[in-house]
Short mmCIF file of C-alpha atoms in Angstrom, two decimals:
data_model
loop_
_atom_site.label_atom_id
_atom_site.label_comp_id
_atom_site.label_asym_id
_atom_site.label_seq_id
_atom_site.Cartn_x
_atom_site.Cartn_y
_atom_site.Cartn_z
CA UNK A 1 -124.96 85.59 90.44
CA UNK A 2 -123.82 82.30 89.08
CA UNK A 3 -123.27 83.11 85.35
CA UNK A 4 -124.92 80.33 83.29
CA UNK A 5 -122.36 78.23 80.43
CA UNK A 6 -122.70 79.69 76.74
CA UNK A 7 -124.09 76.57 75.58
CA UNK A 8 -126.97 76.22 78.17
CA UNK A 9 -127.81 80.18 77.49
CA UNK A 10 -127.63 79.31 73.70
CA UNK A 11 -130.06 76.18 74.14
CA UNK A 12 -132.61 78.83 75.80
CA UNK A 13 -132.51 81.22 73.21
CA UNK A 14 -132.56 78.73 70.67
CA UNK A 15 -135.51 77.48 72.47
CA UNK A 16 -137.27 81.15 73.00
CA UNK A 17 -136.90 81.62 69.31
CA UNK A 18 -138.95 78.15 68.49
CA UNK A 19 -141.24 78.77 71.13
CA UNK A 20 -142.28 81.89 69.85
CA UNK A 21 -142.68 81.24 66.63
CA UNK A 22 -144.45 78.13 67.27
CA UNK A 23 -146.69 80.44 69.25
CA UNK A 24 -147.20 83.16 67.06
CA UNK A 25 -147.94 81.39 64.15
CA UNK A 26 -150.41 79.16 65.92
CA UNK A 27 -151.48 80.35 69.37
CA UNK A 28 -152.37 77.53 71.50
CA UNK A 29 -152.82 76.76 75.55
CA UNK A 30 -149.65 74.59 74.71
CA UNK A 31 -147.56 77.05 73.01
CA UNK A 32 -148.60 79.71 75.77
CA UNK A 33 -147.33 77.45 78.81
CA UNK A 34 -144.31 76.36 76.54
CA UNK A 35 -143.43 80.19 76.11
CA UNK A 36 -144.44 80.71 79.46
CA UNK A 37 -141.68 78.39 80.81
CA UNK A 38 -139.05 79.18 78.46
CA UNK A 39 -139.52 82.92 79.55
CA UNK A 40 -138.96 81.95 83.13
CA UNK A 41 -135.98 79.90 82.34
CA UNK A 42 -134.23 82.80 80.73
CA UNK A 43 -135.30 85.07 83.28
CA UNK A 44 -134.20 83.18 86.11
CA UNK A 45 -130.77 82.46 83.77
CA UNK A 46 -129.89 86.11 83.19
CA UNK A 47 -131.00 86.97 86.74
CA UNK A 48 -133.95 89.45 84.98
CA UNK A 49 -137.53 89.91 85.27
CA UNK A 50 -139.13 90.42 81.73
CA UNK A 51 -138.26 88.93 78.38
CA UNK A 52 -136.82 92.30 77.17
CA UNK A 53 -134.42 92.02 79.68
CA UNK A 54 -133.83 88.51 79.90
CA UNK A 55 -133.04 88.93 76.06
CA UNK A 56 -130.75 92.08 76.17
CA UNK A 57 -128.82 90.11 79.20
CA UNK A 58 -128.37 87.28 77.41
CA UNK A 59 -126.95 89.54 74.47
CA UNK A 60 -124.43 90.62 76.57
CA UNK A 61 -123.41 87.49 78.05
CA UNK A 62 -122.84 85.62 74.88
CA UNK A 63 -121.11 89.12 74.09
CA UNK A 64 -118.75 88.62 77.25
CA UNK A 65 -118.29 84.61 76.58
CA UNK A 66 -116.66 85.68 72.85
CA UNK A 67 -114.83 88.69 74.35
CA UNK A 68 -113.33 85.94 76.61
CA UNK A 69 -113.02 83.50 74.08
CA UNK A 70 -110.85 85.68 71.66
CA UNK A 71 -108.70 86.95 75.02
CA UNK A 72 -107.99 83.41 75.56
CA UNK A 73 -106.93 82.31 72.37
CA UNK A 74 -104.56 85.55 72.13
CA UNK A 75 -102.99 84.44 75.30
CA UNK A 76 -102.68 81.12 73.77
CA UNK A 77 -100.72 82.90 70.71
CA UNK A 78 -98.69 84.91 72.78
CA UNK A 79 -97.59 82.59 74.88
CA UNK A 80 -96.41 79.86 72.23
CA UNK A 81 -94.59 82.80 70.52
#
């Protein structure tokens, strides 16, 4: 599985999050397609097949991405030391 860039995951969460607030505070057909779609987008994202999954995947990728991120930049350190 291709793994998707932090930002793009970010965007989808940030997305989710609006979404479903949008959508719990005032249920419409429009907020229920919208919620809909950003559902499948994570899902198909995080290779998963519910929302609780899609949003403990994505946890752990952005977990992964930081875990990288700090490797990195202690390569970086070490290497200009």
């Amino acid at each position: 599985m291709l793994l998707p860039a932090e930002k793009d995951l970010r965007a989808a969460l940030a997305r989710f999050a609006q979404v479903r607030i949008e959508h719990d505070v005032r249920p419409t057909g429009t907020t229920s397609l919208a919620l809909e779609d950003v559902t499948r987008a994570l899902c198909a994202m995080t290779g998963t097949t519910t929302v609780e999954e899609a949003l403990s995947e994505a946890d752990a990728l952005l977990d992964r991405c930081r875990t990288e991120r700090l490797d990195a930049a202690k390569g970086t350190a070490t290497l200009a030391a």
